[in-house]
mmCIF file of C-alpha atoms in Angstrom:
data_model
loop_
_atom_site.group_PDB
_atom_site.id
_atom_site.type_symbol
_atom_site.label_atom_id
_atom_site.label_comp_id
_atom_site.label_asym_id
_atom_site.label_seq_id
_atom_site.Cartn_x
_atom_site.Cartn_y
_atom_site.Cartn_z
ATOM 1 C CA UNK A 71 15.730 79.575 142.238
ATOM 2 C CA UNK A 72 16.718 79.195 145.856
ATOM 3 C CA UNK A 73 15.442 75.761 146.406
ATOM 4 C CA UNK A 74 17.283 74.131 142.872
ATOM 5 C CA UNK A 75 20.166 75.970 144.043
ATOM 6 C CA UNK A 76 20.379 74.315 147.674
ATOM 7 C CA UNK A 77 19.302 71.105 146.033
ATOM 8 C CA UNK A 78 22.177 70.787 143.433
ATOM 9 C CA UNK A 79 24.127 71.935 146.262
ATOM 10 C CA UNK A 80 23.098 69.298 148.799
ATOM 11 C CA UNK A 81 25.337 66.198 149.291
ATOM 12 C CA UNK A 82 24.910 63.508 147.120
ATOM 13 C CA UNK A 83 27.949 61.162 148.886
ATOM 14 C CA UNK A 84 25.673 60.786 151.218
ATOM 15 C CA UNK A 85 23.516 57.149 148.922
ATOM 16 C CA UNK A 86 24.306 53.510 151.015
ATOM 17 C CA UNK A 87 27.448 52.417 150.138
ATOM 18 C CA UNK A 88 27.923 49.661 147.498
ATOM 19 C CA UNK A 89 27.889 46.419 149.221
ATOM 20 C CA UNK A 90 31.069 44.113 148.872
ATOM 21 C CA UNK A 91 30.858 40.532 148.853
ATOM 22 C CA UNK A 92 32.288 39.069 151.998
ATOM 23 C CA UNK A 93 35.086 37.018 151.769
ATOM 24 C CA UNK A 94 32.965 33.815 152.590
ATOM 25 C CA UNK A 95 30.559 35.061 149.881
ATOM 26 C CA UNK A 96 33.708 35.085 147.323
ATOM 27 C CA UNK A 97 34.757 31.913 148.215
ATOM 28 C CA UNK A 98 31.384 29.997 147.997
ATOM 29 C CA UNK A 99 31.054 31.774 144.513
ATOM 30 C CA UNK A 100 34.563 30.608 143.287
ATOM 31 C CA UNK A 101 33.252 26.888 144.625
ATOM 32 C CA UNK A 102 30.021 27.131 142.406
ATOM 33 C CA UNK A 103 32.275 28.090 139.670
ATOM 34 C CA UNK A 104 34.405 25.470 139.597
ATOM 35 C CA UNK A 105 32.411 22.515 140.919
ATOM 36 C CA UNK A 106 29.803 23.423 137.793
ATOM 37 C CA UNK A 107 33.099 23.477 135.678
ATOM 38 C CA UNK A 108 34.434 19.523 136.894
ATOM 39 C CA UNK A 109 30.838 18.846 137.070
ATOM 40 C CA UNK A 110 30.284 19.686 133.386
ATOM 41 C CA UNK A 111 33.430 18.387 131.755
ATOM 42 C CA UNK A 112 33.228 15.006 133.710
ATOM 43 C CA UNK A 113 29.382 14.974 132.309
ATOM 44 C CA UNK A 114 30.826 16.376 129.021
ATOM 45 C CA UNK A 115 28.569 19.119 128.586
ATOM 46 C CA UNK A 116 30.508 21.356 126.408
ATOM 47 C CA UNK A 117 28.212 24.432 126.970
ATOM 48 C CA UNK A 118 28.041 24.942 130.739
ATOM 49 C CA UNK A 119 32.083 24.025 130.333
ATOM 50 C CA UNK A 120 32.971 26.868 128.662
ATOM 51 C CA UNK A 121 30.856 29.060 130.070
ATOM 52 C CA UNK A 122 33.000 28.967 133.032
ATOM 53 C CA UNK A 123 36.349 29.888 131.617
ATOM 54 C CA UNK A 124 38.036 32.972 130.289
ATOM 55 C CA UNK A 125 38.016 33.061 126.499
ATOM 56 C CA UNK A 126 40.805 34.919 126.012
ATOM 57 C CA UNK A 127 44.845 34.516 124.570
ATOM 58 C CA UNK A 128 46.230 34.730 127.851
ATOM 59 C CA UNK A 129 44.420 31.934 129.757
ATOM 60 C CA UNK A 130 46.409 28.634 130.258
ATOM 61 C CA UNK A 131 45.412 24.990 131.236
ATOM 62 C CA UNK A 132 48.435 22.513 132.081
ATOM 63 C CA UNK A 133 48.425 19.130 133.226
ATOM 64 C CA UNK A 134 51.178 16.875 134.735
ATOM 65 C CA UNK A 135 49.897 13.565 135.435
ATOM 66 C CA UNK A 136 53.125 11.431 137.704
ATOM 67 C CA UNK A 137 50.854 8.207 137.422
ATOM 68 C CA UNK A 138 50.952 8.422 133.126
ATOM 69 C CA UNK A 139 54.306 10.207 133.035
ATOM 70 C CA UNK A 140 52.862 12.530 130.289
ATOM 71 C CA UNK A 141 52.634 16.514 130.324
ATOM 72 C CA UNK A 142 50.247 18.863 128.188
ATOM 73 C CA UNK A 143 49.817 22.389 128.285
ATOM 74 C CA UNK A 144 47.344 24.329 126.503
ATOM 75 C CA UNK A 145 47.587 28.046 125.898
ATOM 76 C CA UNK A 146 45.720 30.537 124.868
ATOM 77 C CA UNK A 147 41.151 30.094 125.023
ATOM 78 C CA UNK A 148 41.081 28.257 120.879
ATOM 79 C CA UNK A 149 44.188 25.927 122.092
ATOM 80 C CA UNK A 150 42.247 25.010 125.558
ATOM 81 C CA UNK A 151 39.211 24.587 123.670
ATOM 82 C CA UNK A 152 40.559 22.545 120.985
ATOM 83 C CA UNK A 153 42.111 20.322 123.528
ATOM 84 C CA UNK A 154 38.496 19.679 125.181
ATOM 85 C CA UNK A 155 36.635 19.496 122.009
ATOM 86 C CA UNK A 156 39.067 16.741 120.641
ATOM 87 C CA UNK A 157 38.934 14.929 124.483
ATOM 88 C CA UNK A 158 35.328 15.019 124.394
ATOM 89 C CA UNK A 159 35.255 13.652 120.892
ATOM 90 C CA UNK A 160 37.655 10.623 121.806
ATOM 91 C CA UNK A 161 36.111 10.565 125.296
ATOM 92 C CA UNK A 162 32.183 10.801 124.830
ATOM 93 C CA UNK A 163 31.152 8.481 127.768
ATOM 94 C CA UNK A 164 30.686 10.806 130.704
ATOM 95 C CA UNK A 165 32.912 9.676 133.350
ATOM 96 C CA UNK A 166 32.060 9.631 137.040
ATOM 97 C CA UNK A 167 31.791 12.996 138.807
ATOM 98 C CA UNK A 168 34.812 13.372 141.437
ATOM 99 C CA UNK A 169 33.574 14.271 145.303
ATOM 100 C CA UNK A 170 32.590 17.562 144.496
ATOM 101 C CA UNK A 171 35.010 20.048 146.523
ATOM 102 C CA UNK A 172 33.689 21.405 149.614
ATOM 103 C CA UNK A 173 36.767 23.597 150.827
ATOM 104 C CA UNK A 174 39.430 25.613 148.758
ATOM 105 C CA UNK A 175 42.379 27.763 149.747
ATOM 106 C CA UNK A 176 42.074 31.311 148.356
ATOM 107 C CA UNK A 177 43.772 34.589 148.028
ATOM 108 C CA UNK A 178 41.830 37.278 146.875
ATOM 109 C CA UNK A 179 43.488 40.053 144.462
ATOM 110 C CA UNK A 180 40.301 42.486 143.813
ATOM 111 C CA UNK A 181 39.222 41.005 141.149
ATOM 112 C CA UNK A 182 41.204 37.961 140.622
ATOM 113 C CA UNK A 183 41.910 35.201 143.233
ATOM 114 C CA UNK A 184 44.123 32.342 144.011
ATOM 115 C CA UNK A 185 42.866 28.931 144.717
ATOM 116 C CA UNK A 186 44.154 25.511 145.810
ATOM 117 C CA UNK A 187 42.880 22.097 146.494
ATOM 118 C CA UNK A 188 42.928 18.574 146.344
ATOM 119 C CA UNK A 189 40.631 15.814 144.944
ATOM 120 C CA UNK A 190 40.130 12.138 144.479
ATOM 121 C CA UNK A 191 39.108 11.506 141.400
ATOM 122 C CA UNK A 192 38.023 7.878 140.843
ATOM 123 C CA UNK A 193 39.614 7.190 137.897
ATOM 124 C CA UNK A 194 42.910 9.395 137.925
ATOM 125 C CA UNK A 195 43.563 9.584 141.906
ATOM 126 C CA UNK A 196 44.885 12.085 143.780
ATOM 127 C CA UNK A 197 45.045 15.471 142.027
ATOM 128 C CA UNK A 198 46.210 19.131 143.262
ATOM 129 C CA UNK A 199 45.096 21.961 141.432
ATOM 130 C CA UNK A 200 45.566 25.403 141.044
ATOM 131 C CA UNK A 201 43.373 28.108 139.323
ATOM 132 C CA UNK A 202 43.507 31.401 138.470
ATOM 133 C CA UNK A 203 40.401 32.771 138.588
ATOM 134 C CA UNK A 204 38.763 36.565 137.529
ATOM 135 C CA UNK A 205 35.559 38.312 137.610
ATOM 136 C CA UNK A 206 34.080 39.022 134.492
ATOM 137 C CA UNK A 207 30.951 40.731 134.767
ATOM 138 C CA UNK A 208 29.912 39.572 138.307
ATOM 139 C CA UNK A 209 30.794 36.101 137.441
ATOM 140 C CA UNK A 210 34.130 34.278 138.518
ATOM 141 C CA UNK A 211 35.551 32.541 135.573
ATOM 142 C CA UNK A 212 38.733 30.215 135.136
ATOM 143 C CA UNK A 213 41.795 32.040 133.487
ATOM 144 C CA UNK A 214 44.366 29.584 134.241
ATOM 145 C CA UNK A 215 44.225 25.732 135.217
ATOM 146 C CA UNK A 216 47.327 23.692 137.425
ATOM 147 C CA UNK A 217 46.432 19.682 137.746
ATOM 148 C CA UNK A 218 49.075 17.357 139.099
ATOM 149 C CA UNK A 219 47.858 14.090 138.821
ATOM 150 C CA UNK A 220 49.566 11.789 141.469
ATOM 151 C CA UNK A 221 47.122 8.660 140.864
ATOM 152 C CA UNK A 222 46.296 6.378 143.580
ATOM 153 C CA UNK A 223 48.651 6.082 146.225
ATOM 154 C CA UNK A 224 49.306 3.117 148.157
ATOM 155 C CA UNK A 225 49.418 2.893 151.510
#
């Protein structure tokens, strides 16, 4: 009786500590995610594109493209898809994958984050984008999608 007593008595706080990712880790995880995203919608594979975003109401996907002078904004995961269903049905050709990006600005909110970039795409230009992204069972997923296209500046 003595020794389960002093056992359920003992300690337990006392296991390692859970391991956080380190902020490089994060970051390098958020790149996977959304080089495998532009990776997979330039190559128009549907599946591995969706995998990567948020399908919920409250995610939101806007482009402004200065070169076209046209605006679209998808919201909500069946608008966002139905946008990229429909592109890649008028679009099938794959297109040529942009430089895929290699440094990101990010903000870290637990288990959200802020990112920014830039990248040269060879058919649109320059673009800037922001995403919002969130973890969703260890895996950082797009909720919400920025592009400015600016096309191809002259010099």
């Amino acid at each position: 009786l003595i020794t389960i007593l002093t056992y359920s008595c003992t300690d337990k706080s006392s296991k390692e500590p859970i391991q956080q990712p380190s902020l490089n880790e994060t970051k390098a995880a958020i790149l996977q995610t959304l080089n495998d995203e532009t990776k997979a919608a330039f190559e128009r594979n549907y599946d591995e594109w969706q995998s990567k975003w948020v399908h919920e109401q409250r995610v939101t996907k806007t482009y402004l493209d200065f070169s076209e002078d046209s605006f679209s904004e998808s919201v909500g995961w069946q608008e966002i898809n139905a946008f990229v269903v429909t592109f890649f049905e008028e679009h099938p050709d794959p297109e040529p994958v942009p430089e895929l990006l290699s440094d990101i600005e990010v903000k870290i909110y637990g288990d959200g984050a802020w990112v920014i970039y830039e990248q040269q795409d060879s058919i649109r230009g320059l673009k800037r984008e922001t995403r919002l992204m969130e973890k969703h069972g260890g895996e950082w997923k797009i909720a919400g999608m920025q592009t400015t296209i600016y096309g191809f500046q002259s010099e």
